[in-house]
Amino acid sequence: MSKVPAPEQSLTFTNPLLEGMHPDPSICRQGDTFYLVNSTFEYLPGLPVYASTNLVHWDLIGHAITRPEQLDLSSARASGGLFAPTIREHNGLFYIACTAVGVDGPSGSFYITAASAAGPWSNPVWLPDAAGIDPTIFFDGDDIWWAGCRQVAEPEYEGQTEIWLQRLDPVEGRLTGPEHILWTGAVKGAIWAEGPHLYKHGEYFYLLAAEGGTGDNHAVSVARANNVTGPYLGNPRNPVLTHRNFGGTAAVQCVGHADLVQATDGSWWAVALATRPRHSLTLLGRETFLAPVAWENDWPVFNPGLGCLSESGEVPAFVTAETNAAAEQPLITSPNPVRRVLGRDEPWITARGFPAQHMGEAGSENRIALLSTGARVDRTEPAAALGVRLSHHTAAFAATVERLLRSPAAGGPMQTLVGISLSQSPESQIRAELSVEKAARIDIIEVAGGVSRIVESRNLDDETFDRLVAGEPAGIELRMAVLDGATVRVETGTDGAVVLSADLPARVLSTEAAGGFVGAVASVYSMGTAGTGAVFAEMVYER
């Protein structure tokens, strides 16, 4: 865990707290330690769990979905999978409520539990009667409540949703008792009242919700009631947090989907998602931001005096001692270094599958053997790819194809396709790719709207081809650099000499072009004939 300052000091936080794709944040506290979880959609391991003792420095301590028997996302569409988790702690047990969307096999709403937020987490308890998405769980004495969001059966307008509530029986693992409709949002005509969270503060129960969709009109609204089942009265000042009135030139946009937590000193804080477009392009996805919350007239006020997310702020020193939230070494300790060497211990993410399913030993911690299953990264398939989130508007991702791997068990003609990519979805990618079949070739490829085009291509010499086919060291260098969120510079080379170079517009990787709910991911991949692949070395992420 990260160091905690002396009690008399305060800490400055800088937004975003978690850079790159960290949407739909949910937060809770146990003792002196805060825990935070995010959506991961089609990426596994799913639902990263972060810990902090000061709300400023966050350590990745584990993931909630780490085993194939928990969840099968192999069929998940782009931006399908794990939606909007809620994390809570009650009587020493942690709960995460979540929804699996658009997958074959078990899907819908579920909850998992763990004695430690670092895991291991249980297999899902599925709730087939829990309609809709974005579930939350709320503990009120001996009562456990489950709330979610779904479309109204007979809507007044397109996109109208309702937030509903029902008791949860954790012994039986099912919903029970009457259902209560709590709210349809603050603004008539505003779509998707979703992401509900419930709290008890003073004499009121509070319902926090997002509305307006997760794009430019995103906002946070709040309602309160004397009873958890309602009726709920909306705050006359709703929405209580939004940047939608700032216009398209604002540095921070799409603010919404918030969750509240109280610190040990009694102060209240909110985490929320927001985006940081650059040149009107959103490459990094939705990130996690922090804001102080005050209570005035029994209503929460976000960032008092400003009413919006700020670039920075101060957190009081409400922690009096250094603690260790996880009983094990964190996977990543913030802040991230300027140059991160990527190896086997990196918490890689993989679309529709687990990284360990594709990763093999390669002789050292900073080398990885990656074997293809025959699935492709430009299709909605569980391809062999290891990724890290693009977290900065100016950053570089590089790897060296040290040597090729060709399994004799594959038999027949074999084509090896290995490389690096920046990807927002199977239909929106930029790749630098080594192809070896009857010849060896390097291609720079752009995939836009599902249509692939080779931007630059060059055949390698016969000597290099022979070394590659023989599995001998070849040293094919691949590098992609994002420049100010506008351009992607792709360079490939051997022995330090540039073979190919191209500058491509970054727009293909943006939410504006590709849609969806995720941010760009930088990956090494193998997608040739099953059993072929490569040993990747010198993998780095630089900012």
PDB file of C-alpha atoms in Angstrom, residues 326-530:
ATOM      1  CA  ALA A 326      -4.706  -5.756   1.224  1.00  0.00           C
ATOM      2  CA  ALA A 327      -3.113  -8.743   2.859  1.00  0.00           C
ATOM      3  CA  GLU A 328      -0.898  -9.066  -0.192  1.00  0.00           C
ATOM      4  CA  GLN A 329       1.308  -6.971  -2.455  1.00  0.00           C
ATOM      5  CA  PRO A 330      -0.675  -4.570  -4.675  1.00  0.00           C
ATOM      6  CA  LEU A 331      -0.647  -5.353  -8.388  1.00  0.00           C
ATOM      7  CA  ILE A 332      -0.008  -1.702  -9.232  1.00  0.00           C
ATOM      8  CA  THR A 333       0.871   1.144  -6.895  1.00  0.00           C
ATOM      9  CA  SER A 334       0.051   4.678  -8.016  1.00  0.00           C
ATOM     10  CA  PRO A 335       1.277   7.005  -9.303  1.00  0.00           C
ATOM     11  CA  ASN A 336       2.284   5.183 -12.492  1.00  0.00           C
ATOM     12  CA  PRO A 337       5.892   5.659 -13.594  1.00  0.00           C
ATOM     13  CA  VAL A 338       6.699   7.641 -16.725  1.00  0.00           C
ATOM     14  CA  ARG A 339       8.142   4.499 -18.319  1.00  0.00           C
ATOM     15  CA  ARG A 340       6.524   1.200 -17.400  1.00  0.00           C
ATOM     16  CA  VAL A 341       8.231  -2.019 -18.390  1.00  0.00           C
ATOM     17  CA  LEU A 342       5.566  -4.610 -19.127  1.00  0.00           C
ATOM     18  CA  GLY A 343       6.135  -8.240 -18.246  1.00  0.00           C
ATOM     19  CA  ARG A 344       4.391 -11.309 -16.896  1.00  0.00           C
ATOM     20  CA  ASP A 345       3.434  -9.521 -13.659  1.00  0.00           C
ATOM     21  CA  GLU A 346       1.642  -6.706 -15.477  1.00  0.00           C
ATOM     22  CA  PRO A 347      -2.124  -6.863 -14.804  1.00  0.00           C
ATOM     23  CA  TRP A 348      -2.914  -7.344 -18.494  1.00  0.00           C
ATOM     24  CA  ILE A 349      -6.463  -7.243 -19.804  1.00  0.00           C
ATOM     25  CA  THR A 350      -7.884  -9.345 -22.615  1.00  0.00           C
ATOM     26  CA  ALA A 351     -11.148  -8.967 -24.514  1.00  0.00           C
ATOM     27  CA  ARG A 352     -13.477 -11.951 -23.967  1.00  0.00           C
ATOM     28  CA  GLY A 353     -10.883 -14.120 -22.263  1.00  0.00           C
ATOM     29  CA  PHE A 354      -8.343 -14.237 -19.473  1.00  0.00           C
ATOM     30  CA  PRO A 355      -4.728 -13.230 -20.195  1.00  0.00           C
ATOM     31  CA  ALA A 356      -3.355 -16.358 -18.508  1.00  0.00           C
ATOM     32  CA  GLN A 357      -5.164 -18.512 -21.091  1.00  0.00           C
ATOM     33  CA  HIS A 358      -2.782 -17.236 -23.791  1.00  0.00           C
ATOM     34  CA  MET A 359       0.408 -16.409 -21.900  1.00  0.00           C
ATOM     35  CA  GLY A 360       3.352 -18.805 -21.832  1.00  0.00           C
ATOM     36  CA  GLU A 361       6.805 -18.888 -20.263  1.00  0.00           C
ATOM     37  CA  ALA A 362       9.569 -17.296 -22.289  1.00  0.00           C
ATOM     38  CA  GLY A 363      12.635 -17.499 -20.076  1.00  0.00           C
ATOM     39  CA  SER A 364      12.353 -14.266 -18.096  1.00  0.00           C
ATOM     40  CA  GLU A 365       9.779 -12.061 -16.383  1.00  0.00           C
ATOM     41  CA  ASN A 366       9.998  -9.426 -19.135  1.00  0.00           C
ATOM     42  CA  ARG A 367       9.369 -11.831 -21.998  1.00  0.00           C
ATOM     43  CA  ILE A 368       6.034 -13.391 -22.874  1.00  0.00           C
ATOM     44  CA  ALA A 369       5.177 -16.257 -25.205  1.00  0.00           C
ATOM     45  CA  LEU A 370       1.825 -15.659 -26.887  1.00  0.00           C
ATOM     46  CA  LEU A 371       0.178 -18.450 -28.913  1.00  0.00           C
ATOM     47  CA  SER A 372      -2.790 -17.977 -31.210  1.00  0.00           C
ATOM     48  CA  THR A 373      -6.013 -19.931 -30.843  1.00  0.00           C
ATOM     49  CA  GLY A 374      -7.013 -19.037 -34.393  1.00  0.00           C
ATOM     50  CA  ALA A 375      -9.294 -16.217 -33.232  1.00  0.00           C
ATOM     51  CA  ARG A 376      -8.775 -12.737 -34.699  1.00  0.00           C
ATOM     52  CA  VAL A 377      -8.482  -9.376 -32.948  1.00  0.00           C
ATOM     53  CA  ASP A 378     -10.532  -7.706 -35.711  1.00  0.00           C
ATOM     54  CA  ARG A 379     -13.530  -9.931 -35.025  1.00  0.00           C
ATOM     55  CA  THR A 380     -15.706 -10.382 -31.961  1.00  0.00           C
ATOM     56  CA  GLU A 381     -13.726 -13.405 -30.832  1.00  0.00           C
ATOM     57  CA  PRO A 382     -11.596 -14.285 -27.761  1.00  0.00           C
ATOM     58  CA  ALA A 383      -8.273 -13.697 -29.497  1.00  0.00           C
ATOM     59  CA  ALA A 384      -4.833 -14.066 -27.924  1.00  0.00           C
ATOM     60  CA  ALA A 385      -4.045 -10.478 -26.953  1.00  0.00           C
ATOM     61  CA  LEU A 386      -2.600  -8.835 -23.845  1.00  0.00           C
ATOM     62  CA  GLY A 387      -3.563  -5.209 -23.334  1.00  0.00           C
ATOM     63  CA  VAL A 388      -3.074  -2.158 -21.162  1.00  0.00           C
ATOM     64  CA  ARG A 389      -5.343   0.876 -21.030  1.00  0.00           C
ATOM     65  CA  LEU A 390      -4.321   3.931 -23.025  1.00  0.00           C
ATOM     66  CA  SER A 391      -4.187   6.443 -20.164  1.00  0.00           C
ATOM     67  CA  HIS A 392      -2.544   9.557 -21.616  1.00  0.00           C
ATOM     68  CA  HIS A 393      -3.087  11.794 -24.634  1.00  0.00           C
ATOM     69  CA  THR A 394       0.610  11.550 -25.428  1.00  0.00           C
ATOM     70  CA  ALA A 395       1.972   8.060 -24.884  1.00  0.00           C
ATOM     71  CA  ALA A 396       3.866   5.282 -26.608  1.00  0.00           C
ATOM     72  CA  PHE A 397       3.504   1.512 -26.621  1.00  0.00           C
ATOM     73  CA  ALA A 398       6.265  -0.681 -27.973  1.00  0.00           C
ATOM     74  CA  ALA A 399       7.261  -4.331 -28.193  1.00  0.00           C
ATOM     75  CA  THR A 400       9.821  -6.462 -29.991  1.00  0.00           C
ATOM     76  CA  VAL A 401       8.964  -9.726 -31.704  1.00  0.00           C
ATOM     77  CA  GLU A 402      12.019 -11.599 -30.503  1.00  0.00           C
ATOM     78  CA  ARG A 403      11.292 -14.868 -32.285  1.00  0.00           C
ATOM     79  CA  LEU A 404       8.387 -16.797 -33.720  1.00  0.00           C
ATOM     80  CA  LEU A 405       6.732 -19.872 -32.230  1.00  0.00           C
ATOM     81  CA  ARG A 406       5.241 -22.554 -34.448  1.00  0.00           C
ATOM     82  CA  SER A 407       3.732 -25.606 -32.827  1.00  0.00           C
ATOM     83  CA  PRO A 408       4.385 -28.848 -34.738  1.00  0.00           C
ATOM     84  CA  ALA A 409       0.951 -29.998 -33.588  1.00  0.00           C
ATOM     85  CA  ALA A 410      -0.653 -27.378 -35.827  1.00  0.00           C
ATOM     86  CA  GLY A 411       0.216 -29.345 -38.989  1.00  0.00           C
ATOM     87  CA  GLY A 412      -0.300 -28.270 -42.604  1.00  0.00           C
ATOM     88  CA  PRO A 413       0.290 -24.755 -43.943  1.00  0.00           C
ATOM     89  CA  MET A 414       0.750 -22.231 -41.183  1.00  0.00           C
ATOM     90  CA  GLN A 415       0.466 -18.455 -41.208  1.00  0.00           C
ATOM     91  CA  THR A 416       1.831 -16.455 -38.312  1.00  0.00           C
ATOM     92  CA  LEU A 417       0.236 -13.058 -37.646  1.00  0.00           C
ATOM     93  CA  VAL A 418       1.635 -11.204 -34.658  1.00  0.00           C
ATOM     94  CA  GLY A 419       1.926  -7.552 -33.756  1.00  0.00           C
ATOM     95  CA  ILE A 420       0.833  -4.649 -31.612  1.00  0.00           C
ATOM     96  CA  SER A 421      -2.386  -2.700 -31.787  1.00  0.00           C
ATOM     97  CA  LEU A 422      -4.293   0.260 -30.506  1.00  0.00           C
ATOM     98  CA  SER A 423      -7.910  -0.816 -30.439  1.00  0.00           C
ATOM     99  CA  GLN A 424     -11.248   0.623 -29.401  1.00  0.00           C
ATOM    100  CA  SER A 425     -13.195  -2.357 -30.757  1.00  0.00           C
ATOM    101  CA  PRO A 426     -12.705  -5.093 -33.365  1.00  0.00           C
ATOM    102  CA  GLU A 427     -14.006  -2.601 -35.934  1.00  0.00           C
ATOM    103  CA  SER A 428     -11.804   0.339 -34.861  1.00  0.00           C
ATOM    104  CA  GLN A 429      -8.075  -0.367 -34.717  1.00  0.00           C
ATOM    105  CA  ILE A 430      -4.583   0.573 -35.795  1.00  0.00           C
ATOM    106  CA  ARG A 431      -2.096  -2.322 -36.026  1.00  0.00           C
ATOM    107  CA  ALA A 432       1.555  -2.923 -36.794  1.00  0.00           C
ATOM    108  CA  GLU A 433       1.685  -6.545 -37.913  1.00  0.00           C
ATOM    109  CA  LEU A 434       4.276  -9.127 -38.870  1.00  0.00           C
ATOM    110  CA  SER A 435       2.977 -11.780 -41.271  1.00  0.00           C
ATOM    111  CA  VAL A 436       4.984 -14.918 -42.045  1.00  0.00           C
ATOM    112  CA  GLU A 437       3.766 -17.571 -44.464  1.00  0.00           C
ATOM    113  CA  LYS A 438       5.491 -17.964 -47.830  1.00  0.00           C
ATOM    114  CA  ALA A 439       7.271 -14.678 -47.197  1.00  0.00           C
ATOM    115  CA  ALA A 440       7.777 -12.306 -44.284  1.00  0.00           C
ATOM    116  CA  ARG A 441       5.987  -8.978 -44.425  1.00  0.00           C
ATOM    117  CA  ILE A 442       5.304  -6.037 -42.129  1.00  0.00           C
ATOM    118  CA  ASP A 443       2.038  -4.141 -42.541  1.00  0.00           C
ATOM    119  CA  ILE A 444       0.619  -1.015 -40.979  1.00  0.00           C
ATOM    120  CA  ILE A 445      -3.142  -1.550 -40.907  1.00  0.00           C
ATOM    121  CA  GLU A 446      -6.082   0.699 -40.101  1.00  0.00           C
ATOM    122  CA  VAL A 447      -9.524  -0.737 -39.365  1.00  0.00           C
ATOM    123  CA  ALA A 448     -12.326   1.852 -39.533  1.00  0.00           C
ATOM    124  CA  GLY A 449     -15.986   0.922 -39.390  1.00  0.00           C
ATOM    125  CA  GLY A 450     -14.975  -2.706 -39.726  1.00  0.00           C
ATOM    126  CA  VAL A 451     -13.166  -2.102 -43.034  1.00  0.00           C
ATOM    127  CA  SER A 452      -9.443  -2.897 -43.055  1.00  0.00           C
ATOM    128  CA  ARG A 453      -6.897  -1.145 -45.234  1.00  0.00           C
ATOM    129  CA  ILE A 454      -3.160  -1.595 -45.463  1.00  0.00           C
ATOM    130  CA  VAL A 455      -1.590   1.824 -45.063  1.00  0.00           C
ATOM    131  CA  GLU A 456       2.019   0.749 -45.613  1.00  0.00           C
ATOM    132  CA  SER A 457       3.562  -2.631 -46.375  1.00  0.00           C
ATOM    133  CA  ARG A 458       7.034  -4.040 -46.974  1.00  0.00           C
ATOM    134  CA  ASN A 459       8.448  -7.504 -47.484  1.00  0.00           C
ATOM    135  CA  LEU A 460      11.452  -8.447 -45.358  1.00  0.00           C
ATOM    136  CA  ASP A 461      14.584  -9.940 -46.873  1.00  0.00           C
ATOM    137  CA  ASP A 462      15.072 -13.682 -47.354  1.00  0.00           C
ATOM    138  CA  GLU A 463      17.617 -13.949 -44.545  1.00  0.00           C
ATOM    139  CA  THR A 464      15.173 -12.477 -42.024  1.00  0.00           C
ATOM    140  CA  PHE A 465      12.433 -14.758 -43.350  1.00  0.00           C
ATOM    141  CA  ASP A 466      14.632 -17.835 -42.878  1.00  0.00           C
ATOM    142  CA  ARG A 467      15.463 -16.819 -39.293  1.00  0.00           C
ATOM    143  CA  LEU A 468      11.805 -16.258 -38.499  1.00  0.00           C
ATOM    144  CA  VAL A 469      10.700 -19.608 -39.926  1.00  0.00           C
ATOM    145  CA  ALA A 470      13.479 -21.375 -38.032  1.00  0.00           C
ATOM    146  CA  GLY A 471      12.398 -19.732 -34.766  1.00  0.00           C
ATOM    147  CA  GLU A 472      15.721 -17.945 -34.445  1.00  0.00           C
ATOM    148  CA  PRO A 473      16.127 -14.454 -32.932  1.00  0.00           C
ATOM    149  CA  ALA A 474      14.903 -11.812 -35.369  1.00  0.00           C
ATOM    150  CA  GLY A 475      14.207  -8.660 -33.345  1.00  0.00           C
ATOM    151  CA  ILE A 476      11.268  -7.087 -35.191  1.00  0.00           C
ATOM    152  CA  GLU A 477      10.628  -3.762 -33.434  1.00  0.00           C
ATOM    153  CA  LEU A 478       7.089  -2.365 -33.300  1.00  0.00           C
ATOM    154  CA  ARG A 479       6.092   0.992 -31.828  1.00  0.00           C
ATOM    155  CA  MET A 480       2.999   3.200 -31.718  1.00  0.00           C
ATOM    156  CA  ALA A 481       2.959   6.713 -30.299  1.00  0.00           C
ATOM    157  CA  VAL A 482      -0.174   8.754 -29.665  1.00  0.00           C
ATOM    158  CA  LEU A 483       0.638  12.429 -30.141  1.00  0.00           C
ATOM    159  CA  ASP A 484      -1.596  14.866 -28.230  1.00  0.00           C
ATOM    160  CA  GLY A 485      -4.625  12.648 -28.772  1.00  0.00           C
ATOM    161  CA  ALA A 486      -4.727  13.561 -32.466  1.00  0.00           C
ATOM    162  CA  THR A 487      -2.202  11.436 -34.344  1.00  0.00           C
ATOM    163  CA  VAL A 488      -0.880   7.905 -34.086  1.00  0.00           C
ATOM    164  CA  ARG A 489       2.685   7.483 -35.299  1.00  0.00           C
ATOM    165  CA  VAL A 490       3.501   3.887 -36.203  1.00  0.00           C
ATOM    166  CA  GLU A 491       7.083   2.737 -36.692  1.00  0.00           C
ATOM    167  CA  THR A 492       8.489  -0.713 -37.388  1.00  0.00           C
ATOM    168  CA  GLY A 493      12.099  -1.760 -37.725  1.00  0.00           C
ATOM    169  CA  THR A 494      14.827  -4.372 -37.431  1.00  0.00           C
ATOM    170  CA  ASP A 495      18.259  -3.964 -35.876  1.00  0.00           C
ATOM    171  CA  GLY A 496      17.461  -0.354 -35.002  1.00  0.00           C
ATOM    172  CA  ALA A 497      16.699   0.635 -38.609  1.00  0.00           C
ATOM    173  CA  VAL A 498      13.211   1.885 -39.489  1.00  0.00           C
ATOM    174  CA  VAL A 499      11.435  -0.355 -41.997  1.00  0.00           C
ATOM    175  CA  LEU A 500       8.054   1.391 -42.112  1.00  0.00           C
ATOM    176  CA  SER A 501       6.666   4.617 -40.702  1.00  0.00           C
ATOM    177  CA  ALA A 502       3.257   6.257 -40.960  1.00  0.00           C
ATOM    178  CA  ASP A 503       1.233   8.970 -39.242  1.00  0.00           C
ATOM    179  CA  LEU A 504      -2.487   8.197 -38.979  1.00  0.00           C
ATOM    180  CA  PRO A 505      -5.380  10.247 -37.598  1.00  0.00           C
ATOM    181  CA  ALA A 506      -6.332   9.014 -34.130  1.00  0.00           C
ATOM    182  CA  ARG A 507     -10.036   9.545 -34.801  1.00  0.00           C
ATOM    183  CA  VAL A 508     -10.626   5.858 -35.572  1.00  0.00           C
ATOM    184  CA  LEU A 509      -9.825   5.081 -31.920  1.00  0.00           C
ATOM    185  CA  SER A 510     -12.226   7.665 -30.486  1.00  0.00           C
ATOM    186  CA  THR A 511     -15.648   7.227 -28.958  1.00  0.00           C
ATOM    187  CA  GLU A 512     -16.915   9.812 -31.435  1.00  0.00           C
ATOM    188  CA  ALA A 513     -16.008   7.558 -34.377  1.00  0.00           C
ATOM    189  CA  ALA A 514     -16.364   4.084 -32.896  1.00  0.00           C
ATOM    190  CA  GLY A 515     -19.166   4.541 -30.346  1.00  0.00           C
ATOM    191  CA  GLY A 516     -19.276   2.165 -27.426  1.00  0.00           C
ATOM    192  CA  PHE A 517     -18.436   2.544 -23.754  1.00  0.00           C
ATOM    193  CA  VAL A 518     -14.719   1.710 -23.612  1.00  0.00           C
ATOM    194  CA  GLY A 519     -11.435   3.517 -24.203  1.00  0.00           C
ATOM    195  CA  ALA A 520      -8.507   2.589 -26.411  1.00  0.00           C
ATOM    196  CA  VAL A 521      -6.364  -0.379 -25.360  1.00  0.00           C
ATOM    197  CA  ALA A 522      -2.764  -1.024 -26.432  1.00  0.00           C
ATOM    198  CA  SER A 523      -2.011  -4.728 -26.961  1.00  0.00           C
ATOM    199  CA  VAL A 524       0.413  -7.328 -28.178  1.00  0.00           C
ATOM    200  CA  TYR A 525      -1.406 -10.065 -30.079  1.00  0.00           C
ATOM    201  CA  SER A 526      -1.156 -13.318 -32.010  1.00  0.00           C
ATOM    202  CA  MET A 527      -3.943 -14.294 -34.409  1.00  0.00           C
ATOM    203  CA  GLY A 528      -2.471 -16.569 -37.064  1.00  0.00           C
ATOM    204  CA  THR A 529      -2.980 -20.302 -37.403  1.00  0.00           C
ATOM    205  CA  ALA A 530      -3.744 -21.901 -34.050  1.00  0.00           C
TER     206      ALA A 530
END
